[in-house]
Amino acid sequence: MRARSLAHEQIVSPATKQQPIFRKANPLWLTAVEVVDESNQGIIKSHIPPVCDLRPGGCSQCHRAKLFCYGYLDPTQLLIHDETGSTQRKVLARQNSPHGLPPVLQLGWVVRARDTFFSLYVFGLSRSYHALAPLYDQATSSGHLSSCVDAVSLAFVSFQCGSPAVLYMARQKYVDGIRKVGQALQDPTTSLSDETLQSVLLLDLYEKMVNRNPHSLPSWTSHIRGAMSLVKARGARNFSSPIACQLSFRLSMTLPISYGLANLLMPKGSMGLMRELDPYITGIKKDFTALAADTFRLKCNIAHGRVSSSEAVQMARGIHSRLVALEAAFPPSWMPRSVICADPRILGVRLDIYPDHFAAQLWNAVRFHRLATDDIIQTNSSGDSCVTKDAFQDIAVVVEQICAMVPQFILPGLWPDNEMPFSPLQRLRCCTILAPLYIAGQLSNDLVIKNWAVQTLESIADIGNLRIAREVATLLASARTDYWLVYAMSGSYAFAA
């Protein structure tokens, strides 16, 4: 048997027929006592009424026990207030407060950035990071690949929204990723894994998103050099699986661009990796990568005075001819369809419709390099009017093609994701046309084309909320900035398909 009371400390006797013994701990008028007999035969409850004599000055029982007692509380002396209105006001204030509970679950920046990066970049814009998803699925949440993915994801979102706070978080994750990659490199097995090579390539991608001046920091090429060292150490592992081949091809693509934009001579053996990939990777994109590497190599040789003007012209004409031949080899499904349309956002009345973003971007990449080689020919020609005239005519043709391509990126309805204002994927696509539009406006001798290019860039900045587009428009309107620097400013291969 046990006794239960809200105002008494109880001493319970054993489960016998003896009565329970109570020690008075509080004034007896506070509550009654409930006695419960919990035997195997059932539960029996009995109620013991309070024994307080209800004296206002203090009950006799408390005085005898030498306990402090307030006495009996007279209900007629209680003050009762209606708090209904006050309670209603508090509830309404809590509902209207900006600090109230959110209607939906609010995810952290890292989680949202990671989801945005995979949905828009890995599975939306790019075709160069298909190896990332399976590697990330197998990686641990605290490993170096996860940290590098978080760093790139936050950098990607920071570029999209221009948030210094998100960029600060990205830098913290970047430092953490470098530290963890350094630890992984100490292990002979982990250092040669696909996961580690992918992590280093992600660190390089971070640099291209955040530090868009190739001459500002040594880190512009540091991760590429590290990835090249890993490839040399991996040996046959570079071609042991489709994922390994994709990672190796990604490095062979990014290395000449990184070194070329920084005006650094490419390391010896850098093109050997491209040739070793011949049995495993083929196609127009690989052929263009080799031609782009030749363009960047020529650019660096000219900057370092390693070739004469006549040699530069000869090499540029050779690259240009191969670029034209590559365009002729494009499949018919990649060919644009010309449409006549009267719209103030179109230069003239013609716009070209491409089947998808990948085809349009590859066309633009080839055209950019054609214009670059034309510029080299014009700059280094010594009185050869025929050569200069050919380059001048080619510039006019290519500029017209670039201008006819731009409306599909900005006008609603021409691609499924085109909206007003721009959709997130549309903003990414527009990043890929900034450099082609700049070089077209810069090399054209037609002032109408240059003014149209500036207005189009400003329109992209306004409608797409793309700050970098306004910076490019300012450079095109006010100064003769190197188009290769603009190529780096707009993200280079960081925002390429």
Short mmCIF file of C-alpha atoms in Angstrom, two decimals:
data_model
loop_
_atom_site.label_atom_id
_atom_site.label_comp_id
_atom_site.label_asym_id
_atom_site.label_seq_id
_atom_site.Cartn_x
_atom_site.Cartn_y
_atom_site.Cartn_z
CA MET A 1 0.00 0.00 0.00
CA ARG A 2 1.27 3.50 -0.82
CA ALA A 3 -0.05 6.97 -0.21
CA ARG A 4 0.05 9.78 -2.78
CA SER A 5 -0.44 13.48 -2.03
CA LEU A 6 0.54 16.72 -3.67
CA ALA A 7 1.31 18.36 -0.37
CA HIS A 8 2.58 15.62 1.89
CA GLU A 9 5.76 13.65 2.23
CA GLN A 10 4.69 10.06 2.84
CA ILE A 11 6.10 7.12 4.71
CA VAL A 12 4.52 3.99 3.30
CA SER A 13 4.26 0.84 5.35
CA PRO A 14 4.97 -2.58 3.89
CA ALA A 15 2.22 -4.36 2.00
CA THR A 16 0.41 -5.38 5.17
CA LYS A 17 -2.85 -4.53 6.84
CA GLN A 18 -1.19 -1.74 8.85
CA GLN A 19 -2.35 1.83 8.21
CA PRO A 20 0.05 4.18 6.38
CA ILE A 21 1.95 6.70 8.45
CA PHE A 22 2.06 10.36 7.27
CA ARG A 23 4.64 12.99 8.11
CA LYS A 24 3.27 16.47 7.74
CA ALA A 25 5.48 18.50 5.36
CA ASN A 26 3.15 21.31 4.29
CA PRO A 27 0.06 22.96 5.74
CA LEU A 28 -2.77 20.48 5.82
CA TRP A 29 -5.28 22.81 4.25
CA LEU A 30 -3.50 22.67 0.88
CA THR A 31 -4.79 19.33 -0.32
CA ALA A 32 -6.36 16.04 0.54
CA VAL A 33 -4.51 12.75 0.74
CA GLU A 34 -5.12 9.81 -1.52
CA VAL A 35 -4.31 6.34 -0.21
CA VAL A 36 -3.76 3.63 -2.78
CA ASP A 37 -3.59 -0.07 -2.00
CA GLU A 38 -1.62 -1.76 -4.82
CA SER A 39 -1.87 -5.42 -4.03
CA ASN A 40 -2.08 -8.37 -6.28
CA GLN A 41 -5.84 -8.38 -5.80
CA GLY A 42 -6.32 -5.04 -7.55
CA ILE A 43 -6.11 -1.35 -6.86
CA ILE A 44 -8.21 0.22 -4.12
CA LYS A 45 -8.29 3.96 -3.69
CA SER A 46 -9.56 5.80 -0.66
CA HIS A 47 -9.81 9.53 -0.09
CA ILE A 48 -8.88 11.05 3.26
CA PRO A 49 -10.38 14.51 3.65
CA PRO A 50 -8.18 17.28 4.95
CA VAL A 51 -8.19 17.66 8.72
CA CYS A 52 -7.45 21.42 8.68
CA ASP A 53 -9.83 23.38 10.96
CA LEU A 54 -9.82 26.28 8.41
CA ARG A 55 -8.92 29.03 10.89
CA PRO A 56 -8.05 32.25 9.01
CA GLY A 57 -5.00 33.05 11.12
CA GLY A 58 -3.54 29.59 10.83
CA CYS A 59 -4.85 26.11 11.54
CA SER A 60 -4.38 24.50 14.94
CA GLN A 61 -2.64 21.45 13.51
CA CYS A 62 0.10 23.61 11.99
CA HIS A 63 0.60 25.52 15.22
CA ARG A 64 0.97 22.31 17.21
CA ALA A 65 3.45 20.97 14.67
CA LYS A 66 5.31 24.31 14.76
CA LEU A 67 4.86 24.75 11.00
CA PHE A 68 4.37 28.09 9.30
CA CYS A 69 0.80 28.38 8.04
CA TYR A 70 -0.97 31.12 6.06
CA GLY A 71 -4.36 29.99 7.21
CA TYR A 72 -7.52 29.48 5.26
CA LEU A 73 -7.90 31.42 1.99
CA ASP A 74 -11.29 33.06 1.69
CA PRO A 75 -12.57 32.74 -1.92
CA THR A 76 -14.51 36.00 -1.52
CA GLN A 77 -11.23 37.90 -1.12
CA LEU A 78 -9.74 36.64 -4.41
CA LEU A 79 -9.39 39.16 -7.26
CA ILE A 80 -10.42 37.70 -10.64
CA HIS A 81 -9.61 39.52 -13.90
CA ASP A 82 -10.84 38.74 -17.42
CA GLU A 83 -7.63 38.13 -19.45
CA THR A 84 -9.40 37.15 -22.70
CA GLY A 85 -8.51 40.33 -24.57
CA SER A 86 -4.91 40.27 -23.42
CA THR A 87 -4.54 36.64 -24.46
CA GLN A 88 -6.00 37.34 -27.89
CA ARG A 89 -3.59 40.23 -28.44
CA LYS A 90 -0.61 38.04 -27.50
CA VAL A 91 -1.68 35.30 -29.93
CA LEU A 92 -2.14 37.76 -32.80
CA ALA A 93 1.22 39.40 -32.09
CA ARG A 94 2.93 36.01 -32.12
CA GLN A 95 1.30 35.12 -35.45
CA ASN A 96 2.40 38.38 -37.09
CA SER A 97 5.90 38.35 -35.66
CA PRO A 98 8.71 37.88 -38.27
CA HIS A 99 10.51 35.77 -35.71
CA GLY A 100 7.71 33.25 -35.40
CA LEU A 101 8.02 29.68 -36.48
CA PRO A 102 8.42 29.33 -40.27
CA PRO A 103 5.57 27.65 -42.15
CA VAL A 104 8.01 25.19 -43.75
CA LEU A 105 11.29 23.63 -42.80
CA GLN A 106 14.19 26.02 -43.46
CA LEU A 107 17.27 24.19 -44.72
CA GLY A 108 20.78 25.49 -44.13
CA TRP A 109 22.80 27.25 -46.80
CA VAL A 110 25.13 24.31 -47.31
CA VAL A 111 22.27 21.89 -47.99
CA ARG A 112 20.48 24.30 -50.32
CA ALA A 113 23.70 25.17 -52.15
CA ARG A 114 24.57 21.51 -52.64
CA ASP A 115 21.12 20.73 -54.05
CA THR A 116 21.29 23.77 -56.34
CA PHE A 117 24.75 22.83 -57.59
CA PHE A 118 23.74 19.28 -58.49
CA SER A 119 20.38 20.17 -60.04
CA LEU A 120 21.47 23.22 -62.06
CA TYR A 121 25.13 22.53 -62.76
CA VAL A 122 25.92 18.82 -62.63
CA PHE A 123 22.61 17.60 -64.10
CA GLY A 124 21.57 20.81 -65.88
CA LEU A 125 24.30 22.86 -67.53
CA SER A 126 27.44 20.74 -67.58
CA ARG A 127 28.28 17.56 -69.43
CA SER A 128 31.75 17.34 -67.90
CA TYR A 129 30.87 16.24 -64.37
CA HIS A 130 28.96 13.01 -64.88
CA ALA A 131 31.62 11.22 -62.82
CA LEU A 132 30.90 13.32 -59.75
CA ALA A 133 27.50 11.87 -58.83
CA PRO A 134 28.56 8.19 -58.44
CA LEU A 135 31.74 9.19 -56.59
CA TYR A 136 29.79 11.47 -54.26
CA ASP A 137 27.26 8.72 -53.51
CA GLN A 138 30.07 6.49 -52.26
CA ALA A 139 31.92 9.20 -50.31
CA THR A 140 31.56 9.76 -46.57
CA SER A 141 29.85 12.93 -45.36
CA SER A 142 32.98 14.00 -43.48
CA GLY A 143 35.48 13.12 -46.23
CA HIS A 144 37.47 15.38 -48.51
CA LEU A 145 35.16 14.96 -51.51
CA SER A 146 32.13 16.11 -49.50
CA SER A 147 34.01 19.18 -48.25
CA CYS A 148 35.13 20.06 -51.79
CA VAL A 149 31.58 19.63 -53.10
CA ASP A 150 30.29 21.94 -50.36
CA ALA A 151 32.94 24.55 -51.19
CA VAL A 152 32.11 24.53 -54.91
CA SER A 153 28.36 24.50 -54.22
CA LEU A 154 28.57 27.58 -52.00
CA ALA A 155 30.85 29.33 -54.50
CA PHE A 156 28.36 28.51 -57.25
CA VAL A 157 25.44 29.98 -55.27
CA SER A 158 27.54 33.01 -54.33
CA PHE A 159 28.20 33.67 -58.01
CA GLN A 160 24.49 33.31 -58.72
CA CYS A 161 23.20 35.61 -55.97
CA GLY A 162 26.25 37.78 -55.26
CA SER A 163 26.12 37.16 -51.51
CA PRO A 164 29.29 37.98 -49.50
CA ALA A 165 27.99 35.87 -46.61
CA VAL A 166 27.69 32.78 -48.80
CA LEU A 167 31.12 33.46 -50.29
CA TYR A 168 32.56 33.60 -46.76
CA MET A 169 31.09 30.17 -46.02
CA ALA A 170 32.46 28.90 -49.33
CA ARG A 171 35.96 30.02 -48.39
CA GLN A 172 35.72 28.24 -45.06
CA LYS A 173 34.69 25.02 -46.80
CA TYR A 174 37.45 25.54 -49.37
CA VAL A 175 40.10 25.71 -46.64
CA ASP A 176 38.58 22.64 -45.00
CA GLY A 177 38.63 20.81 -48.34
CA ILE A 178 42.29 21.65 -48.92
CA ARG A 179 43.16 20.39 -45.44
CA LYS A 180 41.33 17.10 -45.93
CA VAL A 181 42.77 16.56 -49.40
CA GLY A 182 46.22 17.10 -47.92
CA GLN A 183 45.50 14.40 -45.36
CA ALA A 184 44.26 12.04 -48.08
CA LEU A 185 47.46 12.56 -50.06
CA GLN A 186 49.47 11.17 -47.14
CA ASP A 187 47.87 7.76 -47.65
CA PRO A 188 49.43 5.79 -50.56
CA THR A 189 46.10 4.16 -51.45
CA THR A 190 43.72 7.07 -50.96
CA SER A 191 45.97 9.49 -52.82
CA LEU A 192 45.63 7.52 -56.06
CA SER A 193 41.86 7.06 -55.90
CA ASP A 194 39.35 8.57 -58.31
CA GLU A 195 37.74 10.36 -55.38
CA THR A 196 40.94 12.26 -54.59
CA LEU A 197 41.50 13.29 -58.21
CA GLN A 198 37.90 14.48 -58.41
CA SER A 199 38.37 16.50 -55.21
CA VAL A 200 41.41 18.28 -56.64
CA LEU A 201 39.52 19.09 -59.85
CA LEU A 202 36.70 20.53 -57.74
CA LEU A 203 39.17 22.75 -55.90
CA ASP A 204 40.29 24.04 -59.30
CA LEU A 205 36.66 24.63 -60.27
CA TYR A 206 36.23 26.66 -57.09
CA GLU A 207 39.18 28.86 -58.08
CA LYS A 208 37.68 29.52 -61.51
CA MET A 209 34.34 30.50 -59.96
CA VAL A 210 35.73 32.74 -57.22
CA ASN A 211 39.06 34.12 -58.49
CA ARG A 212 38.33 35.15 -62.06
CA ASN A 213 41.58 37.03 -62.67
CA PRO A 214 44.17 34.55 -64.01
CA HIS A 215 47.09 36.84 -63.16
CA SER A 216 46.11 37.60 -59.57
CA LEU A 217 46.87 34.45 -57.58
CA PRO A 218 49.20 31.46 -57.86
CA SER A 219 46.22 29.26 -56.96
CA TRP A 220 44.83 29.82 -60.48
CA THR A 221 46.99 26.92 -61.70
CA SER A 222 48.10 25.29 -58.42
CA HIS A 223 45.32 22.71 -58.31
CA ILE A 224 45.78 21.88 -61.99
CA ARG A 225 49.45 21.20 -61.30
CA GLY A 226 48.47 19.01 -58.37
CA ALA A 227 45.99 17.08 -60.50
CA MET A 228 48.67 16.56 -63.15
CA SER A 229 51.01 15.13 -60.51
CA LEU A 230 48.29 12.73 -59.40
CA VAL A 231 47.68 11.61 -62.99
CA LYS A 232 51.37 10.85 -63.44
CA ALA A 233 51.40 8.83 -60.21
CA ARG A 234 48.20 6.96 -61.09
CA GLY A 235 49.59 5.58 -64.35
CA ALA A 236 47.30 2.96 -65.83
CA ARG A 237 44.56 3.80 -63.31
CA ASN A 238 43.75 6.85 -65.44
CA PHE A 239 42.16 4.53 -68.01
CA SER A 240 40.93 1.71 -65.75
CA SER A 241 37.24 2.69 -65.81
CA PRO A 242 34.84 5.09 -67.55
CA ILE A 243 34.93 7.36 -64.49
CA ALA A 244 38.74 7.42 -64.51
CA CYS A 245 38.75 8.27 -68.22
CA GLN A 246 36.28 11.11 -67.69
CA LEU A 247 38.43 12.58 -64.92
CA SER A 248 41.55 12.35 -67.08
CA PHE A 249 39.77 13.98 -70.01
CA ARG A 250 38.52 16.77 -67.75
CA LEU A 251 42.10 17.51 -66.73
CA SER A 252 43.33 17.44 -70.33
CA MET A 253 40.64 20.03 -71.14
CA THR A 254 41.25 22.41 -68.26
CA LEU A 255 45.05 22.36 -68.15
CA PRO A 256 45.73 24.28 -71.41
CA ILE A 257 43.00 26.81 -70.60
CA SER A 258 44.36 27.50 -67.10
CA TYR A 259 47.93 27.89 -68.29
CA GLY A 260 46.96 29.79 -71.43
CA LEU A 261 44.83 32.38 -69.62
CA ALA A 262 47.65 32.96 -67.14
CA ASN A 263 50.17 33.27 -70.02
CA LEU A 264 52.18 30.39 -68.59
CA LEU A 265 54.02 27.88 -70.74
CA MET A 266 52.43 24.47 -70.48
CA PRO A 267 54.42 21.78 -68.65
CA LYS A 268 56.19 19.15 -70.66
CA GLY A 269 54.14 16.07 -71.32
CA SER A 270 50.84 17.89 -70.79
CA MET A 271 49.58 16.84 -74.23
CA GLY A 272 50.66 13.25 -73.74
CA LEU A 273 47.57 12.60 -71.62
CA MET A 274 45.32 13.70 -74.47
CA ARG A 275 46.97 11.25 -76.86
CA GLU A 276 46.76 8.43 -74.30
CA LEU A 277 42.99 8.98 -74.14
CA ASP A 278 42.55 8.38 -77.88
CA PRO A 279 41.52 4.70 -77.50
CA TYR A 280 38.93 5.58 -74.83
CA ILE A 281 37.43 8.97 -75.70
CA THR A 282 36.61 10.22 -79.18
CA GLY A 283 34.30 12.81 -80.66
CA ILE A 284 34.03 16.41 -81.74
CA LYS A 285 34.46 17.79 -78.24
CA LYS A 286 37.79 16.02 -77.88
CA ASP A 287 38.89 17.26 -81.32
CA PHE A 288 37.99 20.80 -80.37
CA THR A 289 39.87 20.46 -77.06
CA ALA A 290 43.04 19.65 -78.98
CA LEU A 291 42.56 22.70 -81.25
CA ALA A 292 41.85 24.95 -78.26
CA ALA A 293 45.07 23.73 -76.65
CA ASP A 294 46.95 24.73 -79.81
CA THR A 295 45.40 28.21 -79.66
CA PHE A 296 46.41 28.70 -76.03
CA ARG A 297 49.89 27.38 -76.70
CA LEU A 298 50.31 29.85 -79.56
CA LYS A 299 49.00 32.67 -77.35
CA CYS A 300 51.62 31.88 -74.69
CA ASN A 301 54.43 31.54 -77.22
CA ILE A 302 53.60 34.96 -78.65
CA ALA A 303 53.46 36.50 -75.15
CA HIS A 304 56.88 35.04 -74.29
CA GLY A 305 58.44 35.97 -77.63
CA ARG A 306 59.09 32.38 -78.59
CA VAL A 307 57.78 32.79 -82.16
CA SER A 308 58.23 35.48 -84.77
CA SER A 309 55.35 37.41 -86.32
CA SER A 310 55.48 35.40 -89.53
CA GLU A 311 55.51 32.15 -87.57
CA ALA A 312 52.56 33.36 -85.49
CA VAL A 313 50.57 34.12 -88.65
CA GLN A 314 51.40 30.76 -90.16
CA MET A 315 50.42 28.87 -87.00
CA ALA A 316 47.23 30.90 -86.55
CA ARG A 317 46.16 30.22 -90.15
CA GLY A 318 46.75 26.50 -89.63
CA ILE A 319 44.62 26.45 -86.47
CA HIS A 320 41.96 28.53 -88.20
CA SER A 321 41.74 26.10 -91.13
CA ARG A 322 41.30 23.16 -88.78
CA LEU A 323 38.58 25.02 -86.86
CA VAL A 324 36.66 25.60 -90.09
CA ALA A 325 37.07 21.92 -90.98
CA LEU A 326 35.79 20.94 -87.53
CA GLU A 327 32.65 23.03 -88.06
CA ALA A 328 32.05 21.21 -91.34
CA ALA A 329 32.20 17.91 -89.44
CA PHE A 330 29.41 18.88 -87.03
CA PRO A 331 26.43 16.49 -87.33
CA PRO A 332 23.37 17.82 -89.17
CA SER A 333 21.37 17.73 -85.92
CA TRP A 334 23.61 20.49 -84.53
CA MET A 335 22.98 22.88 -87.41
CA PRO A 336 21.03 26.03 -86.52
CA ARG A 337 17.71 26.92 -88.10
CA SER A 338 17.45 30.55 -89.22
CA VAL A 339 14.23 32.45 -88.47
CA ILE A 340 13.16 35.88 -89.67
CA CYS A 341 11.67 37.90 -86.84
CA ALA A 342 11.15 41.61 -86.23
CA ASP A 343 12.12 42.28 -82.63
CA PRO A 344 14.12 45.22 -81.21
CA ARG A 345 16.25 42.77 -79.21
CA ILE A 346 17.45 41.12 -82.44
CA LEU A 347 20.24 42.60 -84.55
CA GLY A 348 18.50 43.00 -87.88
CA VAL A 349 15.73 40.49 -88.49
CA ARG A 350 17.54 37.14 -88.32
CA LEU A 351 17.98 34.82 -85.38
CA ASP A 352 19.38 31.28 -85.31
CA ILE A 353 17.70 28.48 -83.36
CA TYR A 354 19.95 25.69 -82.06
CA PRO A 355 18.70 22.25 -80.94
CA ASP A 356 20.13 22.54 -77.42
CA HIS A 357 22.53 24.46 -75.25
CA PHE A 358 25.40 22.04 -75.73
CA ALA A 359 25.38 22.42 -79.53
CA ALA A 360 25.06 26.21 -79.29
CA GLN A 361 27.94 26.48 -76.86
CA LEU A 362 30.25 24.30 -78.94
CA TRP A 363 29.48 26.43 -81.99
CA ASN A 364 30.28 29.56 -79.97
CA ALA A 365 33.50 28.09 -78.61
CA VAL A 366 34.74 27.32 -82.12
CA ARG A 367 33.74 30.81 -83.28
CA PHE A 368 35.54 32.43 -80.35
CA HIS A 369 38.77 30.66 -81.30
CA ARG A 370 38.26 31.53 -84.97
CA LEU A 371 38.03 35.20 -84.03
CA ALA A 372 41.09 34.86 -81.77
CA THR A 373 43.16 33.39 -84.61
CA ASP A 374 41.84 36.09 -86.98
CA ASP A 375 43.01 38.70 -84.49
CA ILE A 376 46.46 37.09 -84.29
CA ILE A 377 46.68 37.11 -88.09
CA GLN A 378 45.67 40.77 -88.35
CA THR A 379 47.99 41.85 -85.53
CA ASN A 380 51.08 40.03 -86.81
CA SER A 381 50.66 40.43 -90.57
CA SER A 382 53.37 42.61 -92.08
CA GLY A 383 51.80 44.26 -95.09
CA ASP A 384 50.21 41.11 -96.55
CA SER A 385 46.92 42.66 -97.58
CA CYS A 386 45.50 39.38 -98.87
CA VAL A 387 45.95 37.61 -95.54
CA THR A 388 44.59 40.59 -93.63
CA LYS A 389 41.58 40.84 -95.93
CA ASP A 390 40.72 37.17 -95.43
CA ALA A 391 40.86 37.62 -91.66
CA PHE A 392 38.75 40.78 -91.87
CA GLN A 393 36.07 39.03 -93.93
CA ASP A 394 36.03 36.02 -91.63
CA ILE A 395 35.56 38.30 -88.62
CA ALA A 396 32.49 39.87 -90.26
CA VAL A 397 30.95 36.45 -90.96
CA VAL A 398 31.61 35.02 -87.49
CA VAL A 399 30.42 38.17 -85.70
CA GLU A 400 27.13 37.99 -87.59
CA GLN A 401 26.72 34.33 -86.58
CA ILE A 402 27.34 35.12 -82.90
CA CYS A 403 24.85 38.01 -82.94
CA ALA A 404 22.21 35.77 -84.56
CA MET A 405 22.77 33.17 -81.84
CA VAL A 406 22.32 35.49 -78.81
CA PRO A 407 18.49 35.99 -78.92
CA GLN A 408 17.83 32.30 -78.27
CA PHE A 409 19.52 32.69 -74.89
CA ILE A 410 17.51 35.71 -73.76
CA LEU A 411 14.07 35.66 -75.43
CA PRO A 412 11.29 33.69 -73.68
CA GLY A 413 9.89 30.61 -75.36
CA LEU A 414 12.87 29.82 -77.58
CA TRP A 415 14.11 27.24 -75.04
CA PRO A 416 11.97 25.46 -72.43
CA ASP A 417 13.65 27.22 -69.48
CA ASN A 418 13.62 30.73 -70.95
CA GLU A 419 11.57 33.08 -68.78
CA MET A 420 11.18 36.76 -67.94
CA PRO A 421 12.96 37.42 -65.63
CA PHE A 422 15.56 34.78 -66.37
CA SER A 423 15.30 31.35 -64.79
CA PRO A 424 18.32 30.06 -62.81
CA LEU A 425 19.36 27.74 -65.66
CA GLN A 426 18.90 30.53 -68.19
CA ARG A 427 21.23 32.77 -66.16
CA LEU A 428 23.87 30.04 -66.28
CA ARG A 429 23.50 29.67 -70.02
CA CYS A 430 23.91 33.42 -70.47
CA CYS A 431 27.28 33.23 -68.71
CA THR A 432 28.54 31.22 -71.68
CA ILE A 433 27.71 33.93 -74.24
CA LEU A 434 29.33 36.89 -72.44
CA ALA A 435 32.83 36.31 -73.83
CA PRO A 436 31.67 35.54 -77.42
CA LEU A 437 29.47 38.64 -77.38
CA TYR A 438 32.37 40.73 -76.08
CA ILE A 439 34.90 39.58 -78.69
CA ALA A 440 32.29 40.07 -81.42
CA GLY A 441 31.68 43.66 -80.35
CA GLN A 442 35.38 44.35 -79.87
CA LEU A 443 36.69 43.01 -83.19
CA SER A 444 33.83 44.29 -85.36
CA ASN A 445 34.39 47.54 -87.20
CA ASP A 446 30.65 48.19 -87.28
CA LEU A 447 29.68 50.63 -84.53
CA VAL A 448 26.05 49.49 -84.73
CA ILE A 449 27.09 45.95 -83.79
CA LYS A 450 29.22 47.17 -80.89
CA ASN A 451 26.40 49.34 -79.51
CA TRP A 452 23.94 46.47 -79.88
CA ALA A 453 26.33 44.15 -78.02
CA VAL A 454 26.66 46.66 -75.16
CA GLN A 455 22.87 47.09 -74.93
CA THR A 456 22.35 43.32 -74.99
CA LEU A 457 24.86 42.81 -72.18
CA GLU A 458 23.13 45.50 -70.11
CA SER A 459 19.77 43.86 -70.79
CA ILE A 460 21.12 40.51 -69.60
CA ALA A 461 22.39 42.24 -66.45
CA ASP A 462 19.00 43.86 -65.76
CA ILE A 463 16.61 41.04 -66.65
CA GLY A 464 18.85 38.22 -65.48
CA ASN A 465 20.24 40.00 -62.41
CA LEU A 466 23.70 39.03 -63.66
CA ARG A 467 26.26 41.49 -62.32
CA ILE A 468 29.14 40.11 -64.40
CA ALA A 469 27.19 40.97 -67.57
CA ARG A 470 27.17 44.64 -66.59
CA GLU A 471 30.91 44.54 -65.90
CA VAL A 472 31.51 43.09 -69.37
CA ALA A 473 29.24 45.74 -70.92
CA THR A 474 31.22 48.49 -69.19
CA LEU A 475 34.51 47.07 -70.45
CA LEU A 476 33.21 46.79 -74.01
CA ALA A 477 31.89 50.36 -73.99
CA SER A 478 34.81 52.10 -72.32
CA ALA A 479 38.10 50.24 -72.75
CA ARG A 480 39.95 47.80 -74.98
CA THR A 481 40.35 45.01 -72.46
CA ASP A 482 41.88 41.75 -73.63
CA TYR A 483 39.08 39.38 -74.61
CA TRP A 484 40.94 36.52 -72.95
CA LEU A 485 40.67 38.37 -69.63
CA VAL A 486 36.93 38.76 -70.19
CA TYR A 487 36.80 35.04 -70.95
CA ALA A 488 38.35 34.39 -67.53
CA MET A 489 36.13 36.98 -65.80
CA SER A 490 32.98 35.31 -67.07
CA GLY A 491 34.06 31.99 -65.55
CA SER A 492 36.07 30.41 -68.41
CA TYR A 493 35.36 26.66 -68.30
CA ALA A 494 33.68 26.90 -64.87
CA PHE A 495 30.34 27.62 -66.52
CA ALA A 496 30.84 25.62 -69.69
CA ALA A 497 28.90 22.58 -70.77
#
